[in-house]
Short mmCIF file of C-alpha atoms in Angstrom, two decimals:
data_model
loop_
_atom_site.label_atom_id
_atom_site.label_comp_id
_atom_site.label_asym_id
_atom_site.label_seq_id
_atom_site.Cartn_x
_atom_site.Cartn_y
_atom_site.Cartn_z
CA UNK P 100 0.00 0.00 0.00
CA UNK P 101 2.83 2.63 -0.71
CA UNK P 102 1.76 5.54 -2.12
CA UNK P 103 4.00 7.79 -5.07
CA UNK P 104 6.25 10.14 -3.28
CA UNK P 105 5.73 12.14 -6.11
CA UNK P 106 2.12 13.07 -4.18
CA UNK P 107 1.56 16.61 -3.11
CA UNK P 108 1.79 17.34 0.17
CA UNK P 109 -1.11 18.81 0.81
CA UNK P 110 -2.79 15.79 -0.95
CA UNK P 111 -1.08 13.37 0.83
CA UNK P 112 -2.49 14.64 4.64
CA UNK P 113 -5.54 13.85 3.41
CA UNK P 114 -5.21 10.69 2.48
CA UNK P 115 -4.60 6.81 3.70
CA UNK P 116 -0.43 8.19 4.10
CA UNK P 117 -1.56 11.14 5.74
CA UNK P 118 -4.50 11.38 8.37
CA UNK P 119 -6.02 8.24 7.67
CA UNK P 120 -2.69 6.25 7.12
CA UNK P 121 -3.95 3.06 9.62
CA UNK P 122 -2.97 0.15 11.79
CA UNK P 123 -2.47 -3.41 10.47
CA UNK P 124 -4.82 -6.04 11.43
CA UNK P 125 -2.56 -8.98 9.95
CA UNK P 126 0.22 -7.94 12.68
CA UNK P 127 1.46 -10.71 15.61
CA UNK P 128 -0.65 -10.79 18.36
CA UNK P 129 2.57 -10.86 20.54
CA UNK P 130 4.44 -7.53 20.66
CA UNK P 131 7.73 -9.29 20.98
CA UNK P 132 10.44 -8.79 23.68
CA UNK P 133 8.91 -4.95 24.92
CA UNK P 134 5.37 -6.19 24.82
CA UNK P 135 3.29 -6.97 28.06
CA UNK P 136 3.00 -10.91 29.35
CA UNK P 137 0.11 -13.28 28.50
CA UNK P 138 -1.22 -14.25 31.65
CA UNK P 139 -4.71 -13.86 32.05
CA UNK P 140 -7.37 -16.38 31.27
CA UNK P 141 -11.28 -15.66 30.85
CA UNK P 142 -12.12 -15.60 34.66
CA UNK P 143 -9.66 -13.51 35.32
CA UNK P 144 -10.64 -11.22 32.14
CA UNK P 145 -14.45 -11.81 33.69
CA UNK P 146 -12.73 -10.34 36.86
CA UNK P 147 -10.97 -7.30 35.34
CA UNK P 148 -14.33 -6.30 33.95
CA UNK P 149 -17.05 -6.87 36.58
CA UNK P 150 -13.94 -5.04 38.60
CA UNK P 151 -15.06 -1.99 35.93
CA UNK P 152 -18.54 -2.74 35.90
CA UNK P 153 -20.25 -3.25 39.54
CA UNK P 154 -18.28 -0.63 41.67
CA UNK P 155 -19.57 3.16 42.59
CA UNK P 156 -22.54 2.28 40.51
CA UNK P 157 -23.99 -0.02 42.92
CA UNK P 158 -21.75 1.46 46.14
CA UNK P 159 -22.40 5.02 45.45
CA UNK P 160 -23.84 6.45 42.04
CA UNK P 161 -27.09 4.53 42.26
CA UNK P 162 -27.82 6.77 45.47
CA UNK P 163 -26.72 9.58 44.01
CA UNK P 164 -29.17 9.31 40.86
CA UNK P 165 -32.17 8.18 42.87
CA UNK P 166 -31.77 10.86 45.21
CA UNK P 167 -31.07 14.06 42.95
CA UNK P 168 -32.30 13.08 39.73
CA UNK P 169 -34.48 10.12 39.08
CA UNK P 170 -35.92 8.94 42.48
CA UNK P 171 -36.97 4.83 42.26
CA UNK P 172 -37.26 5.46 38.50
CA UNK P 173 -33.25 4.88 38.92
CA UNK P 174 -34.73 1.47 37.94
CA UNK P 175 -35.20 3.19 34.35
CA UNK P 176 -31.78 5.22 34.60
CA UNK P 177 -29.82 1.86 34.55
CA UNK P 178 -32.38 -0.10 32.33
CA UNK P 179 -31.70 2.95 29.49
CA UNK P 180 -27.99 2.31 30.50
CA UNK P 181 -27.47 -0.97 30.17
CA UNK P 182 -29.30 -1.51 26.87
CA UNK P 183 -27.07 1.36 25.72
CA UNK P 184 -23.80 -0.44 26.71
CA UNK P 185 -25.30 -3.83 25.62
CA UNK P 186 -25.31 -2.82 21.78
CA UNK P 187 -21.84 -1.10 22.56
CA UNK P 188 -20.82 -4.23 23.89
CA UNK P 189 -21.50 -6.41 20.80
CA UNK P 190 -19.16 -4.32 19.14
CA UNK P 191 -16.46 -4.07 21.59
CA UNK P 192 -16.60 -8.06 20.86
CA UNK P 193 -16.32 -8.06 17.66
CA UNK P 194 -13.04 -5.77 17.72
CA UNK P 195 -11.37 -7.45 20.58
CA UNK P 196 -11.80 -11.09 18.52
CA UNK P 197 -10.30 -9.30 15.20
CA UNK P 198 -7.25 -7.12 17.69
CA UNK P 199 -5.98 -8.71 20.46
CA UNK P 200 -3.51 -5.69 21.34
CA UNK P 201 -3.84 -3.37 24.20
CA UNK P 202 -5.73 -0.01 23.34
CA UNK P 203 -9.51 -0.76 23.11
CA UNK P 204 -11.34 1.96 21.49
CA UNK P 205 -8.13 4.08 20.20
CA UNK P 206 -6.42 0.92 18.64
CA UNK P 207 -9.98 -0.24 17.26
CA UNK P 208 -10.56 3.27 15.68
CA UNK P 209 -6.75 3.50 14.31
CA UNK P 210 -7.06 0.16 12.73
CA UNK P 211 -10.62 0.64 11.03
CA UNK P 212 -10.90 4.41 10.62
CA UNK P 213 -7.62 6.14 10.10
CA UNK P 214 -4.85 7.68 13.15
CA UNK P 215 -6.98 10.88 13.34
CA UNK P 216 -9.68 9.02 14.93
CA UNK P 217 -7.76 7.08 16.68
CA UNK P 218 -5.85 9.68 18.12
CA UNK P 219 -8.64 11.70 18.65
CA UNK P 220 -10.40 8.50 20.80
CA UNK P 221 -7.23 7.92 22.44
CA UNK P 222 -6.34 11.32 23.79
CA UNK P 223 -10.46 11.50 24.88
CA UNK P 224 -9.80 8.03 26.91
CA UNK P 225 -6.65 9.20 28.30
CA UNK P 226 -8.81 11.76 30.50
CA UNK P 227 -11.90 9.56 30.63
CA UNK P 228 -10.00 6.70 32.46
CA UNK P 229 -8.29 8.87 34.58
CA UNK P 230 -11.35 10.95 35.91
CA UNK P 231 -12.79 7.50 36.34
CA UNK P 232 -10.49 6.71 38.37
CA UNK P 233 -10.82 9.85 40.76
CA UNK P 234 -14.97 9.16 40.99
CA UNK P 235 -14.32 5.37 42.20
CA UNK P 236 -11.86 6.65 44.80
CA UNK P 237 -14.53 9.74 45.81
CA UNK P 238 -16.77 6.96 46.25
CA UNK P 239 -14.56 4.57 48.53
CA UNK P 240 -13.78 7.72 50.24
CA UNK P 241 -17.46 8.45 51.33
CA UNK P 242 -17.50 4.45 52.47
CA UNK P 243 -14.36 4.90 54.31
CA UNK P 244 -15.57 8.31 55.88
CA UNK P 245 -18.64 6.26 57.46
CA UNK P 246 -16.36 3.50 58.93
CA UNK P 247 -14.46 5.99 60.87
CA UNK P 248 -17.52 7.60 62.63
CA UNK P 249 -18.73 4.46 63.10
CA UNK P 250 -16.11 3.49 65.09
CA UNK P 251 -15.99 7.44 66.86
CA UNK P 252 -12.89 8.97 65.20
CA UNK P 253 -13.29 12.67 65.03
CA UNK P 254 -11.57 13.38 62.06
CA UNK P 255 -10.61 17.52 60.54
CA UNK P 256 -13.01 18.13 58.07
CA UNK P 257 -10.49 19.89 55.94
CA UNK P 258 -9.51 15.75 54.58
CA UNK P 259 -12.85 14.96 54.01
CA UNK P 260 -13.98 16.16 50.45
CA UNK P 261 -13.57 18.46 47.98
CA UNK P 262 -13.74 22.21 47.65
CA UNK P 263 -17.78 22.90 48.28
CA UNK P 264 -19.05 19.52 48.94
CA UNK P 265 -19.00 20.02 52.87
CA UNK P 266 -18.64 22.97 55.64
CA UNK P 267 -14.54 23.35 55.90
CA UNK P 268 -13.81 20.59 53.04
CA UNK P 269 -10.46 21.33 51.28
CA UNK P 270 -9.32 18.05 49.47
CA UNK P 271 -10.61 14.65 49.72
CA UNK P 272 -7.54 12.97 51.13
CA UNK P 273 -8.77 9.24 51.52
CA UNK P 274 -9.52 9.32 47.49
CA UNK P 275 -6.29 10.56 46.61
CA UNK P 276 -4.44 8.47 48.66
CA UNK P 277 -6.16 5.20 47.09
CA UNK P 278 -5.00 6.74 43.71
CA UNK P 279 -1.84 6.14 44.56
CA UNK P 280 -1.82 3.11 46.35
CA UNK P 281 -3.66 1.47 43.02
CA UNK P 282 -0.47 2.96 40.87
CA UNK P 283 1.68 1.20 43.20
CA UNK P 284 -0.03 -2.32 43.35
CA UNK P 285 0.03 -1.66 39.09
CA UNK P 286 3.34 -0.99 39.06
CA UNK P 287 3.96 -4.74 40.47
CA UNK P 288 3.57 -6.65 37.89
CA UNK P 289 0.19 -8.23 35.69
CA UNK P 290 0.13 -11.47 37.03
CA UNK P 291 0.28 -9.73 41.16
CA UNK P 292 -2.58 -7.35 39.93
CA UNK P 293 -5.08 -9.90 38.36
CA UNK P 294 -4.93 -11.63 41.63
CA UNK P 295 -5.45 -8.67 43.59
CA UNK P 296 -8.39 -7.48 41.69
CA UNK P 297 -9.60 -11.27 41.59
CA UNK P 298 -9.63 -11.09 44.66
CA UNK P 299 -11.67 -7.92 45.80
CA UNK P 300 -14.02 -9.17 43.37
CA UNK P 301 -15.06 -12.40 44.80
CA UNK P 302 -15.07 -10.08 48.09
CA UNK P 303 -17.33 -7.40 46.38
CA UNK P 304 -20.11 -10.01 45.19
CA UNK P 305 -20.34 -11.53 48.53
CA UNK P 306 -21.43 -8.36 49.57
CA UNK P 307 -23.19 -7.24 46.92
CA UNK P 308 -25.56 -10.60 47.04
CA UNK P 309 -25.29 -10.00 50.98
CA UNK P 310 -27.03 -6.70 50.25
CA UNK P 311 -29.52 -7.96 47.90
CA UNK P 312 -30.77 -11.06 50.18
CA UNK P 313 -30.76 -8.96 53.70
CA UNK P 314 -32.84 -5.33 52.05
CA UNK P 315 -35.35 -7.40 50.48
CA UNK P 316 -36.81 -8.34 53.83
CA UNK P 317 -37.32 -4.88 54.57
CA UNK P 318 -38.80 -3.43 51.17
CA UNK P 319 -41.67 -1.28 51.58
CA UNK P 320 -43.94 -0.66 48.72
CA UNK P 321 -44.78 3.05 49.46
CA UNK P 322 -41.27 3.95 49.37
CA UNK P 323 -41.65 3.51 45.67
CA UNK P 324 -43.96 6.15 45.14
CA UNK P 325 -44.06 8.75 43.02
CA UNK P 326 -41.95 6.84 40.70
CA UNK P 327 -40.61 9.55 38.54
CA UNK P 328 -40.74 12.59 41.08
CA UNK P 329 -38.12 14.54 38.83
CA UNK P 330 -40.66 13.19 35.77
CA UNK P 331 -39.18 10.75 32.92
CA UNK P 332 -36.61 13.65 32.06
CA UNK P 333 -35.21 12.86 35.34
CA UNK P 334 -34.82 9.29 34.92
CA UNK P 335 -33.17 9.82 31.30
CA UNK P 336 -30.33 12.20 32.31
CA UNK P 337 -30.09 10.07 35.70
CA UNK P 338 -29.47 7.20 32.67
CA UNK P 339 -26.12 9.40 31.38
CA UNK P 340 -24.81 9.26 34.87
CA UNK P 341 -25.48 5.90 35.55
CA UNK P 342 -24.12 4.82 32.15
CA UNK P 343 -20.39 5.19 33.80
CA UNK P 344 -21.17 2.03 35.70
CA UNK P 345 -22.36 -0.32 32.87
CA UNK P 346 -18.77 0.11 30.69
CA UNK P 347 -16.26 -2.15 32.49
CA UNK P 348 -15.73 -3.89 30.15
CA UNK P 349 -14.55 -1.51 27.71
CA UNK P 350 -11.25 -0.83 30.37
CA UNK P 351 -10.98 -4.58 29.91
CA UNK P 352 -10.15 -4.58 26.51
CA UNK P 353 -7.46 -2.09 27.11
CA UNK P 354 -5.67 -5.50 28.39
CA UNK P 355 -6.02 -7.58 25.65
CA UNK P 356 -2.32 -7.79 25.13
CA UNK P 357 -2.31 -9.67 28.45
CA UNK P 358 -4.84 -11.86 27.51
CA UNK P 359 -4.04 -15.89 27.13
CA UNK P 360 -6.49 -16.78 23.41
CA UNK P 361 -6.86 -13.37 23.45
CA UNK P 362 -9.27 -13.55 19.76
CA UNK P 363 -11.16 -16.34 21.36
CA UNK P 364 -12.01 -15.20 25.18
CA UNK P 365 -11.84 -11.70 25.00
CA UNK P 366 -15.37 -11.42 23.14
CA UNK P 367 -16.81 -13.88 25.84
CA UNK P 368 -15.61 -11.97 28.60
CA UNK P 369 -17.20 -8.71 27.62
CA UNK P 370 -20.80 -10.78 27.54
CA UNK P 371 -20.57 -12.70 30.28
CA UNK P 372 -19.51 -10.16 32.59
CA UNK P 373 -22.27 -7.25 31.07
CA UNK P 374 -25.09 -10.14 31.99
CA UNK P 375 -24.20 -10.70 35.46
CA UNK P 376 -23.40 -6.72 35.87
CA UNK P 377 -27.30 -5.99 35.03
CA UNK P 378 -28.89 -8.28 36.81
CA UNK P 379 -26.80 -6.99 39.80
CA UNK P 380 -27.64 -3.41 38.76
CA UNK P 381 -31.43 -3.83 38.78
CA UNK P 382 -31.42 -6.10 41.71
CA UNK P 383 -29.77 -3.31 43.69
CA UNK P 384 -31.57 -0.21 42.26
CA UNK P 385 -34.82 -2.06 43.68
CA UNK P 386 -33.55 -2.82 47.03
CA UNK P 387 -32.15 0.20 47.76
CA UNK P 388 -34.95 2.23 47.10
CA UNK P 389 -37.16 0.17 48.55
CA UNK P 390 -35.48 0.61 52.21
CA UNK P 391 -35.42 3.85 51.88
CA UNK P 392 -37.44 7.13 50.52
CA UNK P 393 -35.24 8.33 47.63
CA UNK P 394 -35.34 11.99 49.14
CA UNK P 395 -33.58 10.45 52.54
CA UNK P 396 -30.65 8.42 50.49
CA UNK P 397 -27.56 9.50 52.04
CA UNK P 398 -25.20 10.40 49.10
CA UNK P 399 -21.90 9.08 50.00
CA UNK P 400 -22.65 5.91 51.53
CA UNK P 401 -26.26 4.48 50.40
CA UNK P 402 -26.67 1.43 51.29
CA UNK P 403 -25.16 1.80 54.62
CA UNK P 404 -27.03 4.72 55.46
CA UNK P 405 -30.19 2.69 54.03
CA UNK P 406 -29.53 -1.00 56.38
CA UNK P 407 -29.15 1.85 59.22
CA UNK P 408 -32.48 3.02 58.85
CA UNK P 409 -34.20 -0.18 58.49
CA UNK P 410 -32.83 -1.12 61.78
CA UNK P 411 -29.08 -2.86 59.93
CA UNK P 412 -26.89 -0.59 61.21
CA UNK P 413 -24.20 -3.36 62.18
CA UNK P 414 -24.65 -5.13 58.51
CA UNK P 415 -24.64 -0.98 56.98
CA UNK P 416 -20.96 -0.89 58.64
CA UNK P 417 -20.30 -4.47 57.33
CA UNK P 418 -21.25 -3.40 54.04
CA UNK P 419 -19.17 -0.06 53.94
CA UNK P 420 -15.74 -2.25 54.82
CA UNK P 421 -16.94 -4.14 51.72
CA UNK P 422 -17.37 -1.20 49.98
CA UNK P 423 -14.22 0.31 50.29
CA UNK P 424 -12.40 -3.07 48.76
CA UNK P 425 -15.37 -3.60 46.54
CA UNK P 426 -15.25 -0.25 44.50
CA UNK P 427 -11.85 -0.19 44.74
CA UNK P 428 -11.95 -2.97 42.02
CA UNK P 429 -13.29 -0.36 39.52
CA UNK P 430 -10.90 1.87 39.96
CA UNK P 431 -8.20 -0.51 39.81
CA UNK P 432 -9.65 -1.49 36.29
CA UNK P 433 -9.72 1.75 34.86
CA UNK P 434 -6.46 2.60 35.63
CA UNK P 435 -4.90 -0.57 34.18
CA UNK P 436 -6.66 0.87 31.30
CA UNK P 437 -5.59 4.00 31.12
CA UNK P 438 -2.10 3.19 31.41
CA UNK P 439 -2.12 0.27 28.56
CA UNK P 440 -3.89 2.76 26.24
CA UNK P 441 -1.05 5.02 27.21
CA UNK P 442 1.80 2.55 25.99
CA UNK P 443 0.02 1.81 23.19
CA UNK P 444 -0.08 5.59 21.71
CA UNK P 445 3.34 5.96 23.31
CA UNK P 446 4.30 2.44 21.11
CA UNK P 447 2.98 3.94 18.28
CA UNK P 448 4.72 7.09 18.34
CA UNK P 449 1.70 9.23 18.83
CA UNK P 450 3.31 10.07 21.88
CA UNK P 451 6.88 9.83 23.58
CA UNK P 452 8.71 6.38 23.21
CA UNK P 453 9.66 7.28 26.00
CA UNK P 454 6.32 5.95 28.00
CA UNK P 455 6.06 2.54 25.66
CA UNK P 456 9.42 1.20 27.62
CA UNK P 457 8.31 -1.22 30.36
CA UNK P 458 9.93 -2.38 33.72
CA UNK P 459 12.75 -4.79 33.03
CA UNK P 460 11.49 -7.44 35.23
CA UNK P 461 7.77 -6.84 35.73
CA UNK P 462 7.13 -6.15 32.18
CA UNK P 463 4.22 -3.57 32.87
CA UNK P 464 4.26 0.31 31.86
CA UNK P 465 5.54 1.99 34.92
CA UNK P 466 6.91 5.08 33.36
CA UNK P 467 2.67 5.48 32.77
CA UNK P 468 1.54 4.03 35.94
CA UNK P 469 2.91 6.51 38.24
CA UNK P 470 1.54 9.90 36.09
CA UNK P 471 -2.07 8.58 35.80
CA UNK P 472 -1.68 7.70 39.82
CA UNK P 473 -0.90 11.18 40.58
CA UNK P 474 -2.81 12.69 38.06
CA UNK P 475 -6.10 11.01 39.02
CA UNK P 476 -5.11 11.40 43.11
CA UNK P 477 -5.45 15.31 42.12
CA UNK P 478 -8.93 14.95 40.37
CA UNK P 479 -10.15 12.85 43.16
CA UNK P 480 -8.77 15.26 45.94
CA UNK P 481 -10.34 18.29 44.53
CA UNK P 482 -13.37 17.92 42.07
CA UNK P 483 -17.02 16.85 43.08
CA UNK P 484 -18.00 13.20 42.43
CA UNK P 485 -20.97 14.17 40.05
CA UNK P 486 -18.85 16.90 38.28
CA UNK P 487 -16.20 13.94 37.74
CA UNK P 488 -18.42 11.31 36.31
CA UNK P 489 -20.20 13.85 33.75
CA UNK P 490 -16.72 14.43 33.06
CA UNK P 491 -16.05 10.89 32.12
CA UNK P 492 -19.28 10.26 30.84
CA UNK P 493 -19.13 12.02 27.62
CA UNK P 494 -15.42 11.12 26.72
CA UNK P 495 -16.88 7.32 26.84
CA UNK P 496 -19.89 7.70 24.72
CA UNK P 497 -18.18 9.49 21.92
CA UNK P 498 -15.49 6.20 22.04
CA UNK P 499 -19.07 4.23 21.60
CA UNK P 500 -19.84 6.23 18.89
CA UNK P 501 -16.64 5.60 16.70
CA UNK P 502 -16.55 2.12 17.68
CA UNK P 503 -20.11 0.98 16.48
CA UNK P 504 -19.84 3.14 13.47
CA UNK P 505 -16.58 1.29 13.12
CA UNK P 506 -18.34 -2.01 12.85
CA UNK P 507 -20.64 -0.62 9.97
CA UNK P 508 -17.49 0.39 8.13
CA UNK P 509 -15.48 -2.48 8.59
CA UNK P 510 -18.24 -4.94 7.67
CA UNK P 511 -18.08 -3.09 3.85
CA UNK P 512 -14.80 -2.11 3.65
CA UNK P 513 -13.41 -5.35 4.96
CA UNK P 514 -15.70 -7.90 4.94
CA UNK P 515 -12.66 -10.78 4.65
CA UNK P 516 -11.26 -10.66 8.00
CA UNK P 517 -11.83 -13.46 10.10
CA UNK P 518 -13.88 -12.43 13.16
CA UNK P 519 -14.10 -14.84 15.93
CA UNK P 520 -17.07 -13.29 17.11
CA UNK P 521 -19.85 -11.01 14.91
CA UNK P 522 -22.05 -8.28 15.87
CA UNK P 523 -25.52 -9.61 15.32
CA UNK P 524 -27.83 -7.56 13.13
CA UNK P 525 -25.71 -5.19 11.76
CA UNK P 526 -26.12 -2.23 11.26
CA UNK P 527 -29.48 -2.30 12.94
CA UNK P 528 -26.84 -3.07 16.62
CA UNK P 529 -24.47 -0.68 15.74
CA UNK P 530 -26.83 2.30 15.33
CA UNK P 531 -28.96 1.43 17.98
CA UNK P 532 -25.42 1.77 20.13
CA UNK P 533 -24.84 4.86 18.53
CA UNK P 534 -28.04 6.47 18.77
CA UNK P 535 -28.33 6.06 22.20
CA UNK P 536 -24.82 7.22 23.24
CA UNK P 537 -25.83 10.01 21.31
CA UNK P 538 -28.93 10.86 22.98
CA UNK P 539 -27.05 10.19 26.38
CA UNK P 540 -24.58 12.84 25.58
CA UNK P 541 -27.08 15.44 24.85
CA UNK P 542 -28.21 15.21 28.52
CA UNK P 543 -24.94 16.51 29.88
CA UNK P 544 -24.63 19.90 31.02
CA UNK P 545 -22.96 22.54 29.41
CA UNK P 546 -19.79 22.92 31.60
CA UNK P 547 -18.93 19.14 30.90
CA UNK P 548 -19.12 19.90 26.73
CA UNK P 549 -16.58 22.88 27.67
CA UNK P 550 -14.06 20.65 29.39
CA UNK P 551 -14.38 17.96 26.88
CA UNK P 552 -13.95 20.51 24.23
CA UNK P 553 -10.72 22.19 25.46
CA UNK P 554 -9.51 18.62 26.26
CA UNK P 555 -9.77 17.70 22.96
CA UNK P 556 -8.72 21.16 21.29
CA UNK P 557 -5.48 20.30 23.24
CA UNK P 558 -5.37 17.22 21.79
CA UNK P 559 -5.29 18.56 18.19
CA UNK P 560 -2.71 20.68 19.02
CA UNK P 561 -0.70 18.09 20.80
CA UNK P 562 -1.11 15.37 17.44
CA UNK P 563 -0.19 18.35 14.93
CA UNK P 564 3.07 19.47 16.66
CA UNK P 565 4.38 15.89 17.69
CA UNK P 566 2.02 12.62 17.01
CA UNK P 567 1.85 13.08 13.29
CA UNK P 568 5.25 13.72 12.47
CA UNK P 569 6.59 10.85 15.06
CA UNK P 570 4.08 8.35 13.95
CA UNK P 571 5.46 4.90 13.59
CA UNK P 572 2.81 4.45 10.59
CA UNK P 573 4.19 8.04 8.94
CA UNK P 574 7.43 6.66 6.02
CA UNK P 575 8.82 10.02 6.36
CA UNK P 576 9.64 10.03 9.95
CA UNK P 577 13.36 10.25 11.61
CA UNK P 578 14.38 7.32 13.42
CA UNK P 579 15.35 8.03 16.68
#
């Protein structure tokens, strides 16, 4: 596919050498001697993505939706959610059967659309994942808060939240001290972090289906009336805030690279672990508002708050301790993401080499690890939970976007390659993904399109002055 060098240069940006010059699909799985280890089989991929998937969602957001915008329709906010992510999903599958590489979205989108849009999705994710990370450690922070006055520590309130969330709040020290402990059991090694997140998770579904069996018992019918006190609007934008909880698995394909029959479980791990995450999800959304009128949900730690007040209080602390290892799974997840879609722009030469060398011996990306620690630890210690999941919110839905329309593409412009798993129905899946992602997005407030904007305007800048002239797909570029 070498194109004339006698092509004008103003031609050739435009064209499959310039902008949309793309990734191979026929390359080795393996990334040879600087790649990252094969270790993990489908359970453990199952893991890494319910680690994603059930975390502040069930621990924290799902209170925060029912009790400022959607009330027990919160039922409705995940049910719009999850059918959202489910047609995502399909695609996701599809891509991680036909890439086994580390990247998700940005690698699919390089491959099948060109390196604009996968820089583009890249440089979104690299600021989605991270924020994500901040809002999961908020969220363990609010459980954590709980335990301690539980047990009748009188702690400064200038460590306990963020600028304006509380009288005398400065930074949210518990969540930014998480962020950093997470970088540091990443920087270990793959094989040491699988079975830490393993794990929590078999931890956090104990408690999960411990919360489940016990708040049934105490479910009162009138609690669930009016259904939609903020009206069906409420319940739809409640839906873009709870769709940051129904994704997981999209941070698991980030780790494809460190996937064992990476073509063949990959796609099974995204579906298995999005059916058990929404039956979880609407299991919980009942009980929880069932226990308690949505207008008397305590924000930062729901369901403890809730067993309190239906006379629980020692299983509400119970739950909180399982809270805090629980949610710490998701945020664990994301930022294994984050840091192997990193390398893989870094690999590329979209951004400094530098960040694609790993550790000699543990073979993971520390030189990444340790900025998207510290830079998350500073979202988390300073910026509001729900201002931080908006945040991430829209970032993820436009990778949605690309992806399914990705699909539709691929299926015409290369219908050849052998997929190990196909989206059913396309494009009827694939727009149905896109149109609600879409129509999610619209809900978000103004202040979140202005971040996401200059975030990405940055991002332009960034790819014009250094990622396309360092590209390792560009034939003109200087070896270093």
């Amino acid at each position: 596919m070498p194109e004339s060098t006698t092509i004008r240069p103003q031609a050739k940006l435009f064209s499959r050498s310039g902008l949309f010059r793309r990734k191979s699909f026929e390359g080795p799985e393996d990334a040879g001697p600087g790649g990252l280890p094969r270790t993990m089989g489908l359970w453990q991929l199952v893991s890494l993505s319910l680690g994603g998937l059930v975390g502040a969602g069930v621990f924290s957001l799902a209170g925060v939706v029912a009790n400022q915008q959607a009330g027990p329709g919160v039922m409705i906010s995940f049910l719009i959610a999850i059918v959202a992510s489910s047609a995502a999903a399909l695609c996701y599958a599809e891509f991680a059967g036909l890439i086994p590489r580390a990247g998700s979205a940005y690698t699919y989108s390089y491959a099948a659309l060109g390196e604009i849009a996968g820089w583009l999705i890249g440089w979104d994710l690299l600021l989605e994942y991270t924020a994500i990370v901040a809002v999961v450690a908020i969220a363990v922070s609010g459980y954590l808060s709980y335990v301690v006055e539980q047990v009748g520590l009188d702690l400064p309130s200038w460590m306990l939240g963020a600028p304006g969330t509380g009288p005398g709040h400065r930074v949210d020290l518990f969540a930014a001290l998480l962020c950093l402990l997470l970088a540091f059991v990443l920087s270990r090694g793959s094989k040491q972090s699988a079975r830490f997140e393993t794990a929590l998770v078999v931890i956090k579904l104990a408690i999960v289906a411990l919360v489940v069996v016990a708040g049934a018992f105490h479910i009162s019918a009138g609690n669930f009336t009016p259904f939609l006190p903020y009206g069906l609007g409420g319940a739809v934008a409640g839906a873009a805030t709870t769709f940051f909880a129904v994704y997981g698995y999209d941070a698991m394909t980030a780790a494809a690279e460190e996937s064992v029959e990476a073509k063949r479980l990959l796609p099974k791990a995204i579906i298995v672990s999005l059916a058990i995450a929404a039956v979880i999800y609407l299991l919980v959304s009942i009980v929880l508002v069932g226990m308690q009128r949505y207008d008397q949900i305590d924000t930062h730690s729901p369901f403890s708050s809730a067993l309190a007040a239906v006379g629980l209080a020692g299983l509400g602390t119970v739950v909180a301790v399982g809270g805090i290892l629980g949610i710490t799974t998701s945020a664990f997840a994301n930022m294994l993401a984050v840091s192997r879609i990193w390398f893989a722009m870094s690999r590329d030469g979209l951004l400094p080499r530098y960040f694609a060398r790993t550790h000699p011996r543990r073979r993971v990306p520390t030189r990444v690890i340790w900025p998207v620690g510290i830079g998350s630890a500073f979202i988390a210690g300073f910026l509001p939970i729900k201002e931080a999941a908006d945040l991430t919110n829209i970032g993820i839905l436009a990778a949605f976007v690309v992806v399914s329309i990705a699909v539709i593409v691929l299926r015409r412009t290369r219908p050849d390659l052998p997929r190990s798993f196909r989206t059913p129905w396309v494009p009827v899946v694939p727009l149905v993904g896109v149109a609600f992602a879409v129509w999610l997005i619209a809900n978000l407030d103004a202040l979140t399109w202005l971040r996401f904007a200059a975030w990405m305007v940055l991002g332009l800048v960034v790819y014009a002055l250094f990622g396309f002239r360092n590209s390792a797909e560009n034939p003109d570029r200087e070896e270093a």
